[in-house]
Amino acid sequence: MTGRIRLRSGDAVAEMSSQGAELLRWEVGGKPLLWTPDAAVWAETAPILFPIVGWTRGGQVRVAGQSYPLGLHGFARHAPFRVARLGEDFVRLVLDATPRTLGLYPFDFRLCVDYRLEGAALSVGLSVVNRGTEPMPYACGLHPGFRWPLGDGSQNGHRIIFDAEEDPHVPEITSAGLFAKTRRSVPLDGRVLDLTPELFAREALCFLDARSRGLRFEAEDGTALRIEAKNFSHIALWAKPPAPFLAIEVWTGHGDPDGFDGDLSAKPSMRLLRPGESACHEARFTFARAGSGRDLGQGLAARRKSDTEGRNRAHLAEKRERAGLSEALSTQANTVETASDGILRPSAGKALIIDGKRVSELVLAETAEKVLSLAASGLRPGLAVVLAGNDPASAVYVRSKGKAAEACGFHSVQHTLPETVSEAEVLKLVEDLNADPLIHGILVQLPLPKGIDSTRVLAAISPAKDVDGFHPVNVGLLGVGEIDKALVPCTPAGSMVLIERAAKALNFEVSGCNAVVLGRSNIVGKPMAQLLLSQNATVTIAHSKTRDLAGVVGRADLLVTAVGRPQMVPGSWIKEGALVIDVGINRIPAEGLTPDGKPKTRLVGDVNFEEAIAYAGAITPVPGGVGPMTIAMLMANTLKAARRIAGLSAKA
């Protein structure tokens, strides 16, 4: 008998079935958001797809020389799940391998499906655990169908806004619903896709290896649905106009146009879990009523801390369950394939890549959500940036800071001064900003024009508003271990966030580890060492004069490089399994010429990345590692400064 489960949160209600763990109903304020199934169009509402294998020749998959009759989208959508946990706004549904599933898919797995309702937001999490003794290939996905029109009106006037620019050339779909080798163009304008019934004349738009972590489904009247996907690879939009629905699917793995007939473990699109490993995938849907006035495109309200960490440790929970131990025991996972919030991704070698861009998005989202919570008290953080001179790189950087400040909801001000500005004029401006009650953070962009003493200018900034963390008072507080009272320089602070989040996901213990900081600058090296000391790491600062530098680096469990020398550290120096944070940003020659005939260049770090991924356990890339974190931490520092100046706790 099929069990129906109901969750409530505020004016929102969601219902799901224990049969297939399928979401059947989701309403906010009495407004139904999911479509009503029609067997003539599509007989399901929001099925769970596991294990996805794509199209295989003859409808069979091969594993270790044996054939199994596993269908395109797996069997989970038709299987009975058991209710493992149930609360007013949360349910965990569990499917374990059975003799029947082993006859289709010969692996001892556990699949947990978590639904959590938080007001207008609904999260769906999938945890996959390999409980067997052999590596387990798998792919999975969610296939929810939403009402179209989402708001009041017709199917016209709707649009999809992706988080990032996507390739407008999508695969053709065959009559059997499979990907063809040919592609067609869709009218994608940057990140915006206007939806019309004609767009789906050939049914599906599949954005393979999507750059976006989410999208916004927006109606003409302002009604919107924000979708955020973590650890999924692809996004598909599917409809059969005039049927009133739009399926927005996120999934991993995809079919081969010619059909796959090799061993399932060798299929390129499959992910492989080693025995005892788990992997987590999550999608979060947030509904905004027409006229709500809040742009969910930033995903600010959606990034609350949830049950993701528990799902990442599902295999340990299962072991505790068997042993009858308290859930309070053994809270750390042995290993994970990918981290919660999607901050780790595979490389071409053994190392996992730490996605600094993703972490920076999370930090910015968390900052913006905290700013939103301050609105009721009348406090709005203010950031003033001073740009003196006409350095092109500085101008680009300042614009990026301004955009980030506005996205976080700050009061943002830019003061642009000419190349001929005097030191006295800059100091007077800093003095005025120190006294301005609407400004909580001051940043003077370096370098300054010739003739201006940057040390004197930075020292003139009020330590309470020194969001770059360069004032001697903040440097001193950090040096004596008073980190909670200091404003920490943004690059080492961002590096520390990457270390903490990656370490948590990888079960890496910073406390007591051998940490080597390669570089001794006041901006990165020295403050980085202080931050690691505050976490009880055993820290060595190395530099160009260090004897046996290769040996020192080779003993590092945790390596941070900040020397500004391209690919100075070869992969062979790195200890097996080390955590590597590459702060260096260096430009080197690349092959070919630019369109205007100039030699091409490319960015590299202080570490030889291509070599290092064969040795490191996890590593930051260049670009896309530490770089994006600098602006994110500038925003976090500005919020911290605003709270302190207002007499509030900096940590809230």
Short mmCIF file of N, CA and C in Angstrom, two decimals, residues 103-260:
data_model
loop_
_atom_site.label_atom_id
_atom_site.label_comp_id
_atom_site.label_asym_id
_atom_site.label_seq_id
_atom_site.Cartn_x
_atom_site.Cartn_y
_atom_site.Cartn_z
N GLY A 103 19.02 -8.11 -9.08
CA GLY A 103 18.84 -8.75 -10.37
C GLY A 103 18.82 -7.76 -11.52
N LEU A 104 18.69 -6.46 -11.20
CA LEU A 104 18.71 -5.40 -12.22
C LEU A 104 20.02 -4.62 -12.22
N TYR A 105 20.57 -4.50 -11.01
CA TYR A 105 21.73 -3.62 -10.80
C TYR A 105 22.52 -4.27 -9.67
N PRO A 106 23.61 -4.97 -9.97
CA PRO A 106 24.24 -5.88 -9.00
C PRO A 106 25.14 -5.19 -7.98
N PHE A 107 24.58 -4.19 -7.29
CA PHE A 107 25.38 -3.45 -6.32
C PHE A 107 24.57 -3.27 -5.04
N ASP A 108 25.26 -3.37 -3.90
CA ASP A 108 24.63 -3.19 -2.59
C ASP A 108 24.67 -1.70 -2.25
N PHE A 109 23.57 -1.02 -2.51
CA PHE A 109 23.51 0.43 -2.35
C PHE A 109 22.52 0.81 -1.26
N ARG A 110 22.60 2.05 -0.84
CA ARG A 110 21.53 2.69 -0.08
C ARG A 110 21.28 4.05 -0.72
N LEU A 111 20.00 4.34 -0.99
CA LEU A 111 19.59 5.64 -1.53
C LEU A 111 18.70 6.31 -0.51
N CYS A 112 19.12 7.49 -0.04
CA CYS A 112 18.31 8.29 0.88
C CYS A 112 17.77 9.50 0.13
N VAL A 113 16.47 9.74 0.26
CA VAL A 113 15.84 10.91 -0.33
C VAL A 113 15.30 11.76 0.82
N ASP A 114 15.82 12.96 0.97
CA ASP A 114 15.41 13.87 2.03
C ASP A 114 14.59 15.02 1.46
N TYR A 115 13.43 15.25 2.04
CA TYR A 115 12.63 16.42 1.71
C TYR A 115 12.58 17.31 2.94
N ARG A 116 12.87 18.60 2.74
CA ARG A 116 12.76 19.58 3.83
C ARG A 116 12.00 20.79 3.31
N LEU A 117 10.98 21.20 4.06
CA LEU A 117 10.15 22.34 3.71
C LEU A 117 10.47 23.48 4.67
N GLU A 118 10.87 24.62 4.13
CA GLU A 118 11.20 25.80 4.94
C GLU A 118 10.47 27.00 4.36
N GLY A 119 9.23 27.21 4.80
CA GLY A 119 8.44 28.30 4.25
C GLY A 119 8.23 28.10 2.77
N ALA A 120 8.65 29.08 1.99
CA ALA A 120 8.47 29.02 0.53
C ALA A 120 9.57 28.24 -0.16
N ALA A 121 10.45 27.58 0.58
CA ALA A 121 11.55 26.82 -0.01
C ALA A 121 11.40 25.33 0.28
N LEU A 122 11.65 24.53 -0.74
CA LEU A 122 11.60 23.08 -0.62
C LEU A 122 12.93 22.51 -1.10
N SER A 123 13.59 21.74 -0.24
CA SER A 123 14.86 21.09 -0.61
C SER A 123 14.64 19.60 -0.81
N VAL A 124 15.29 19.07 -1.84
CA VAL A 124 15.26 17.65 -2.11
C VAL A 124 16.71 17.17 -2.20
N GLY A 125 17.08 16.27 -1.32
CA GLY A 125 18.46 15.78 -1.31
C GLY A 125 18.52 14.29 -1.60
N LEU A 126 19.49 13.90 -2.40
CA LEU A 126 19.74 12.49 -2.70
C LEU A 126 21.11 12.11 -2.15
N SER A 127 21.16 11.06 -1.36
CA SER A 127 22.43 10.51 -0.89
C SER A 127 22.56 9.09 -1.39
N VAL A 128 23.67 8.79 -2.00
CA VAL A 128 23.93 7.46 -2.54
C VAL A 128 25.12 6.87 -1.79
N VAL A 129 24.96 5.67 -1.24
CA VAL A 129 26.01 5.02 -0.47
C VAL A 129 26.33 3.67 -1.10
N ASN A 130 27.60 3.40 -1.27
CA ASN A 130 28.03 2.07 -1.73
C ASN A 130 28.33 1.21 -0.50
N ARG A 131 27.45 0.27 -0.22
CA ARG A 131 27.62 -0.59 0.95
C ARG A 131 28.27 -1.92 0.58
N GLY A 132 28.65 -2.05 -0.68
CA GLY A 132 29.23 -3.31 -1.13
C GLY A 132 30.73 -3.34 -1.05
N THR A 133 31.31 -4.30 -1.74
CA THR A 133 32.76 -4.51 -1.70
C THR A 133 33.44 -4.19 -3.02
N GLU A 134 32.65 -3.77 -4.03
CA GLU A 134 33.20 -3.44 -5.33
C GLU A 134 32.85 -1.99 -5.69
N PRO A 135 33.66 -1.31 -6.51
CA PRO A 135 33.30 0.04 -6.97
C PRO A 135 31.92 0.03 -7.64
N MET A 136 31.15 1.06 -7.38
CA MET A 136 29.76 1.11 -7.85
C MET A 136 29.54 2.30 -8.78
N PRO A 137 29.25 2.06 -10.07
CA PRO A 137 28.93 3.17 -10.98
C PRO A 137 27.46 3.56 -10.82
N TYR A 138 27.19 4.86 -10.89
CA TYR A 138 25.80 5.30 -10.78
C TYR A 138 25.65 6.68 -11.42
N ALA A 139 24.41 7.03 -11.69
CA ALA A 139 24.01 8.40 -12.03
C ALA A 139 22.61 8.57 -11.47
N CYS A 140 22.19 9.81 -11.23
CA CYS A 140 20.89 10.06 -10.62
C CYS A 140 20.35 11.40 -11.07
N GLY A 141 19.07 11.64 -10.76
CA GLY A 141 18.48 12.91 -11.17
C GLY A 141 17.12 13.14 -10.56
N LEU A 142 16.62 14.37 -10.72
CA LEU A 142 15.28 14.79 -10.31
C LEU A 142 14.56 15.30 -11.55
N HIS A 143 13.25 15.02 -11.62
CA HIS A 143 12.50 15.37 -12.82
C HIS A 143 11.16 16.02 -12.44
N PRO A 144 11.18 17.15 -11.72
CA PRO A 144 9.92 17.77 -11.29
C PRO A 144 9.24 18.54 -12.43
N GLY A 145 7.92 18.44 -12.48
CA GLY A 145 7.13 19.18 -13.46
C GLY A 145 6.39 20.32 -12.77
N PHE A 146 6.57 21.52 -13.25
CA PHE A 146 5.94 22.70 -12.65
C PHE A 146 4.83 23.24 -13.55
N ARG A 147 3.92 23.96 -12.94
CA ARG A 147 2.84 24.55 -13.71
C ARG A 147 3.39 25.66 -14.63
N TRP A 148 2.92 25.62 -15.85
CA TRP A 148 3.26 26.66 -16.81
C TRP A 148 1.97 27.06 -17.52
N PRO A 149 1.36 28.19 -17.21
CA PRO A 149 1.97 29.35 -16.57
C PRO A 149 2.16 29.20 -15.05
N LEU A 150 3.27 29.74 -14.58
CA LEU A 150 3.56 29.73 -13.16
C LEU A 150 2.72 30.77 -12.43
N GLY A 151 2.57 31.94 -13.05
CA GLY A 151 1.75 32.99 -12.45
C GLY A 151 0.41 33.10 -13.15
N ASP A 152 -0.15 34.29 -13.16
CA ASP A 152 -1.42 34.53 -13.83
C ASP A 152 -1.15 34.87 -15.29
N GLY A 153 -1.92 34.30 -16.18
CA GLY A 153 -1.75 34.61 -17.60
C GLY A 153 -1.55 33.36 -18.43
N SER A 154 -0.99 33.56 -19.61
CA SER A 154 -0.80 32.46 -20.55
C SER A 154 0.60 31.89 -20.44
N GLN A 155 0.93 30.98 -21.35
CA GLN A 155 2.28 30.42 -21.38
C GLN A 155 3.29 31.41 -21.95
N ASN A 156 2.83 32.46 -22.57
CA ASN A 156 3.74 33.47 -23.10
C ASN A 156 4.20 34.41 -21.98
N GLY A 157 5.34 35.05 -22.20
CA GLY A 157 5.84 36.02 -21.23
C GLY A 157 6.69 35.43 -20.13
N HIS A 158 6.90 34.11 -20.15
CA HIS A 158 7.77 33.47 -19.17
C HIS A 158 9.21 33.45 -19.69
N ARG A 159 10.13 33.29 -18.76
CA ARG A 159 11.53 33.19 -19.17
C ARG A 159 12.32 32.40 -18.13
N ILE A 160 13.43 31.88 -18.58
CA ILE A 160 14.41 31.22 -17.71
C ILE A 160 15.64 32.11 -17.65
N ILE A 161 16.12 32.38 -16.44
CA ILE A 161 17.34 33.15 -16.26
C ILE A 161 18.37 32.24 -15.59
N PHE A 162 19.39 31.85 -16.33
CA PHE A 162 20.42 30.98 -15.80
C PHE A 162 21.40 31.78 -14.93
N ASP A 163 22.09 31.09 -14.04
CA ASP A 163 23.11 31.75 -13.21
C ASP A 163 24.34 32.15 -14.02
N ALA A 164 24.60 31.43 -15.09
CA ALA A 164 25.78 31.70 -15.92
C ALA A 164 25.37 31.56 -17.38
N GLU A 165 26.21 32.07 -18.26
CA GLU A 165 25.92 31.95 -19.69
C GLU A 165 26.09 30.50 -20.13
N GLU A 166 25.07 29.99 -20.83
CA GLU A 166 25.09 28.61 -21.30
C GLU A 166 25.28 28.57 -22.81
N ASP A 167 25.72 27.42 -23.30
CA ASP A 167 25.90 27.20 -24.73
C ASP A 167 24.52 27.17 -25.39
N PRO A 168 24.26 28.06 -26.36
CA PRO A 168 22.93 28.08 -27.01
C PRO A 168 22.70 26.94 -27.99
N HIS A 169 23.69 26.09 -28.19
CA HIS A 169 23.56 24.97 -29.11
C HIS A 169 23.32 23.70 -28.30
N VAL A 170 22.10 23.18 -28.37
CA VAL A 170 21.70 22.04 -27.56
C VAL A 170 21.53 20.81 -28.46
N PRO A 171 21.67 19.60 -27.89
CA PRO A 171 21.54 18.39 -28.72
C PRO A 171 20.12 18.24 -29.29
N GLU A 172 20.06 17.78 -30.51
CA GLU A 172 18.78 17.37 -31.07
C GLU A 172 18.30 16.13 -30.31
N ILE A 173 16.97 15.97 -30.24
CA ILE A 173 16.39 14.82 -29.57
C ILE A 173 15.75 13.92 -30.61
N THR A 174 16.06 12.63 -30.56
CA THR A 174 15.50 11.69 -31.52
C THR A 174 14.05 11.37 -31.17
N SER A 175 13.35 10.69 -32.09
CA SER A 175 11.96 10.31 -31.86
C SER A 175 11.82 9.38 -30.66
N ALA A 176 12.91 8.69 -30.30
CA ALA A 176 12.89 7.81 -29.14
C ALA A 176 13.23 8.54 -27.85
N GLY A 177 13.41 9.88 -27.95
CA GLY A 177 13.73 10.66 -26.77
C GLY A 177 15.19 10.61 -26.38
N LEU A 178 16.07 10.28 -27.28
CA LEU A 178 17.50 10.16 -27.00
C LEU A 178 18.26 11.31 -27.64
N PHE A 179 19.47 11.57 -27.13
CA PHE A 179 20.31 12.61 -27.70
C PHE A 179 20.83 12.18 -29.06
N ALA A 180 20.73 13.08 -30.03
CA ALA A 180 21.36 12.85 -31.33
C ALA A 180 22.75 13.49 -31.32
N LYS A 181 23.54 13.18 -32.35
CA LYS A 181 24.88 13.78 -32.43
C LYS A 181 24.83 15.21 -32.94
N THR A 182 23.73 15.58 -33.61
CA THR A 182 23.59 16.93 -34.14
C THR A 182 23.03 17.86 -33.06
N ARG A 183 23.22 19.17 -33.30
CA ARG A 183 22.75 20.17 -32.34
C ARG A 183 21.89 21.21 -33.04
N ARG A 184 21.08 21.88 -32.27
CA ARG A 184 20.28 22.98 -32.79
C ARG A 184 20.47 24.19 -31.90
N SER A 185 20.21 25.37 -32.45
CA SER A 185 20.38 26.62 -31.71
C SER A 185 19.05 27.01 -31.06
N VAL A 186 19.16 27.57 -29.87
CA VAL A 186 17.98 28.10 -29.18
C VAL A 186 18.22 29.59 -28.94
N PRO A 187 17.16 30.39 -28.82
CA PRO A 187 17.33 31.85 -28.70
C PRO A 187 17.73 32.28 -27.29
N LEU A 188 18.92 31.87 -26.91
CA LEU A 188 19.44 32.19 -25.58
C LEU A 188 20.23 33.48 -25.67
N ASP A 189 19.78 34.50 -24.95
CA ASP A 189 20.44 35.80 -24.94
C ASP A 189 21.26 35.92 -23.67
N GLY A 190 22.52 35.51 -23.76
CA GLY A 190 23.36 35.52 -22.56
C GLY A 190 22.86 34.47 -21.58
N ARG A 191 22.25 34.93 -20.48
CA ARG A 191 21.71 34.02 -19.47
C ARG A 191 20.19 33.89 -19.56
N VAL A 192 19.57 34.61 -20.49
CA VAL A 192 18.11 34.70 -20.52
C VAL A 192 17.54 33.92 -21.70
N LEU A 193 16.55 33.06 -21.42
CA LEU A 193 15.87 32.29 -22.45
C LEU A 193 14.37 32.57 -22.34
N ASP A 194 13.81 33.25 -23.35
CA ASP A 194 12.38 33.51 -23.38
C ASP A 194 11.65 32.23 -23.78
N LEU A 195 10.64 31.87 -22.99
CA LEU A 195 9.92 30.62 -23.21
C LEU A 195 8.68 30.86 -24.07
N THR A 196 8.53 30.05 -25.09
CA THR A 196 7.34 30.06 -25.92
C THR A 196 6.97 28.61 -26.22
N PRO A 197 5.70 28.32 -26.48
CA PRO A 197 5.33 26.95 -26.84
C PRO A 197 6.11 26.45 -28.05
N GLU A 198 6.41 27.34 -29.00
CA GLU A 198 7.12 26.93 -30.22
C GLU A 198 8.53 26.43 -29.91
N LEU A 199 9.11 26.92 -28.83
CA LEU A 199 10.47 26.54 -28.47
C LEU A 199 10.58 25.03 -28.22
N PHE A 200 9.46 24.43 -27.79
CA PHE A 200 9.47 23.02 -27.42
C PHE A 200 8.82 22.14 -28.48
N ALA A 201 8.85 22.60 -29.72
CA ALA A 201 8.29 21.80 -30.81
C ALA A 201 8.98 20.44 -30.90
N ARG A 202 10.24 20.41 -30.49
CA ARG A 202 10.97 19.14 -30.47
C ARG A 202 11.26 18.71 -29.03
N GLU A 203 10.39 19.10 -28.16
CA GLU A 203 10.30 18.66 -26.77
C GLU A 203 11.34 19.23 -25.81
N ALA A 204 12.56 18.76 -25.82
CA ALA A 204 13.49 19.04 -24.73
C ALA A 204 14.63 19.95 -25.14
N LEU A 205 15.06 20.77 -24.18
CA LEU A 205 16.28 21.57 -24.33
C LEU A 205 17.22 21.08 -23.24
N CYS A 206 18.31 20.46 -23.62
CA CYS A 206 19.24 19.87 -22.66
C CYS A 206 20.56 20.62 -22.67
N PHE A 207 20.89 21.21 -21.53
CA PHE A 207 22.14 21.94 -21.39
C PHE A 207 23.13 21.02 -20.66
N LEU A 208 23.93 20.32 -21.47
CA LEU A 208 24.86 19.34 -20.92
C LEU A 208 26.08 20.03 -20.33
N ASP A 209 26.57 19.48 -19.20
CA ASP A 209 27.71 20.07 -18.49
C ASP A 209 27.45 21.56 -18.28
N ALA A 210 26.29 21.86 -17.71
CA ALA A 210 25.85 23.24 -17.52
C ALA A 210 26.82 24.02 -16.63
N ARG A 211 27.03 25.27 -17.00
CA ARG A 211 27.87 26.14 -16.18
C ARG A 211 27.11 26.63 -14.95
N SER A 212 25.79 26.74 -15.08
CA SER A 212 24.96 27.31 -14.01
C SER A 212 24.79 26.33 -12.86
N ARG A 213 24.79 26.88 -11.66
CA ARG A 213 24.44 26.10 -10.47
C ARG A 213 22.96 26.20 -10.17
N GLY A 214 22.26 27.02 -10.94
CA GLY A 214 20.84 27.17 -10.73
C GLY A 214 20.24 28.08 -11.79
N LEU A 215 18.93 28.30 -11.66
CA LEU A 215 18.22 29.15 -12.60
C LEU A 215 16.97 29.71 -11.94
N ARG A 216 16.33 30.65 -12.64
CA ARG A 216 15.10 31.28 -12.18
C ARG A 216 14.05 31.13 -13.28
N PHE A 217 12.92 30.54 -12.93
CA PHE A 217 11.77 30.38 -13.81
C PHE A 217 10.81 31.51 -13.47
N GLU A 218 10.66 32.46 -14.38
CA GLU A 218 10.00 33.73 -14.05
C GLU A 218 8.81 33.99 -14.95
N ALA A 219 7.69 34.34 -14.35
CA ALA A 219 6.49 34.68 -15.10
C ALA A 219 6.43 36.18 -15.36
N GLU A 220 5.57 36.55 -16.32
CA GLU A 220 5.46 37.96 -16.70
C GLU A 220 4.97 38.82 -15.55
N ASP A 221 4.14 38.25 -14.65
CA ASP A 221 3.58 39.04 -13.55
C ASP A 221 4.53 39.14 -12.35
N GLY A 222 5.74 38.58 -12.48
CA GLY A 222 6.72 38.66 -11.40
C GLY A 222 6.78 37.44 -10.53
N THR A 223 5.81 36.53 -10.65
CA THR A 223 5.89 35.27 -9.93
C THR A 223 7.14 34.51 -10.40
N ALA A 224 7.84 33.89 -9.48
CA ALA A 224 9.11 33.27 -9.87
C ALA A 224 9.40 32.04 -9.03
N LEU A 225 10.19 31.15 -9.60
CA LEU A 225 10.66 29.96 -8.92
C LEU A 225 12.17 29.89 -9.12
N ARG A 226 12.89 29.92 -8.02
CA ARG A 226 14.34 29.83 -8.04
C ARG A 226 14.76 28.39 -7.79
N ILE A 227 15.64 27.87 -8.62
CA ILE A 227 16.10 26.49 -8.51
C ILE A 227 17.61 26.48 -8.39
N GLU A 228 18.10 25.85 -7.34
CA GLU A 228 19.54 25.73 -7.11
C GLU A 228 19.90 24.25 -7.04
N ALA A 229 20.89 23.85 -7.80
CA ALA A 229 21.28 22.44 -7.89
C ALA A 229 22.72 22.27 -7.44
N LYS A 230 22.96 21.33 -6.56
CA LYS A 230 24.29 21.06 -6.04
C LYS A 230 24.73 19.66 -6.44
N ASN A 231 25.86 19.58 -7.12
CA ASN A 231 26.48 18.32 -7.50
C ASN A 231 25.68 17.59 -8.59
N PHE A 232 24.97 18.33 -9.41
CA PHE A 232 24.39 17.78 -10.63
C PHE A 232 25.15 18.36 -11.81
N SER A 233 25.13 17.64 -12.94
CA SER A 233 25.93 18.05 -14.09
C SER A 233 25.14 18.77 -15.17
N HIS A 234 23.89 18.39 -15.36
CA HIS A 234 23.13 18.85 -16.52
C HIS A 234 21.78 19.43 -16.10
N ILE A 235 21.25 20.28 -16.97
CA ILE A 235 19.93 20.88 -16.76
C ILE A 235 19.13 20.67 -18.04
N ALA A 236 17.89 20.23 -17.89
CA ALA A 236 17.02 20.06 -19.05
C ALA A 236 15.68 20.75 -18.80
N LEU A 237 15.14 21.34 -19.86
CA LEU A 237 13.80 21.92 -19.85
C LEU A 237 12.97 21.09 -20.82
N TRP A 238 11.79 20.64 -20.37
CA TRP A 238 10.99 19.72 -21.17
C TRP A 238 9.53 20.08 -21.07
N ALA A 239 8.84 20.14 -22.19
CA ALA A 239 7.42 20.48 -22.21
C ALA A 239 6.77 19.89 -23.44
N LYS A 240 5.43 19.80 -23.38
CA LYS A 240 4.63 19.38 -24.54
C LYS A 240 3.44 20.32 -24.66
N PRO A 241 3.69 21.58 -25.10
CA PRO A 241 2.58 22.52 -25.24
C PRO A 241 1.49 21.93 -26.13
N PRO A 242 0.19 22.24 -25.83
CA PRO A 242 -0.26 23.23 -24.85
C PRO A 242 -0.44 22.69 -23.44
N ALA A 243 0.05 21.47 -23.14
CA ALA A 243 -0.07 20.96 -21.78
C ALA A 243 0.55 21.96 -20.80
N PRO A 244 -0.13 22.26 -19.69
CA PRO A 244 0.33 23.34 -18.79
C PRO A 244 1.43 22.90 -17.84
N PHE A 245 2.56 22.46 -18.37
CA PHE A 245 3.65 22.10 -17.47
C PHE A 245 5.00 22.36 -18.14
N LEU A 246 6.00 22.56 -17.29
CA LEU A 246 7.39 22.66 -17.71
C LEU A 246 8.20 21.81 -16.74
N ALA A 247 8.82 20.77 -17.24
CA ALA A 247 9.70 19.95 -16.42
C ALA A 247 11.09 20.57 -16.42
N ILE A 248 11.65 20.74 -15.24
CA ILE A 248 13.01 21.26 -15.09
C ILE A 248 13.82 20.17 -14.41
N GLU A 249 14.62 19.49 -15.19
CA GLU A 249 15.32 18.30 -14.71
C GLU A 249 16.79 18.61 -14.46
N VAL A 250 17.31 18.10 -13.35
CA VAL A 250 18.75 18.16 -13.07
C VAL A 250 19.22 16.72 -12.88
N TRP A 251 20.37 16.40 -13.47
CA TRP A 251 20.79 15.01 -13.39
C TRP A 251 22.28 14.88 -13.67
N THR A 252 22.80 13.71 -13.36
CA THR A 252 24.17 13.34 -13.71
C THR A 252 24.09 12.21 -14.74
N GLY A 253 25.15 12.06 -15.53
CA GLY A 253 25.17 11.01 -16.55
C GLY A 253 24.28 11.37 -17.72
N HIS A 254 24.54 10.82 -18.90
CA HIS A 254 23.64 11.00 -20.04
C HIS A 254 23.89 9.88 -21.04
N GLY A 255 22.95 9.73 -21.98
CA GLY A 255 23.00 8.61 -22.91
C GLY A 255 23.95 8.83 -24.07
N ASP A 256 24.45 7.74 -24.59
CA ASP A 256 25.28 7.74 -25.79
C ASP A 256 24.36 7.68 -27.00
N PRO A 257 24.54 8.56 -28.00
CA PRO A 257 23.65 8.54 -29.18
C PRO A 257 23.58 7.19 -29.87
N ASP A 258 24.65 6.42 -29.82
CA ASP A 258 24.68 5.12 -30.49
C ASP A 258 24.33 3.96 -29.57
N GLY A 259 24.03 4.30 -28.31
CA GLY A 259 23.79 3.23 -27.35
C GLY A 259 25.10 2.70 -26.81
N PHE A 260 25.15 2.44 -25.51
CA PHE A 260 26.38 1.99 -24.87
C PHE A 260 26.33 0.47 -24.70
#
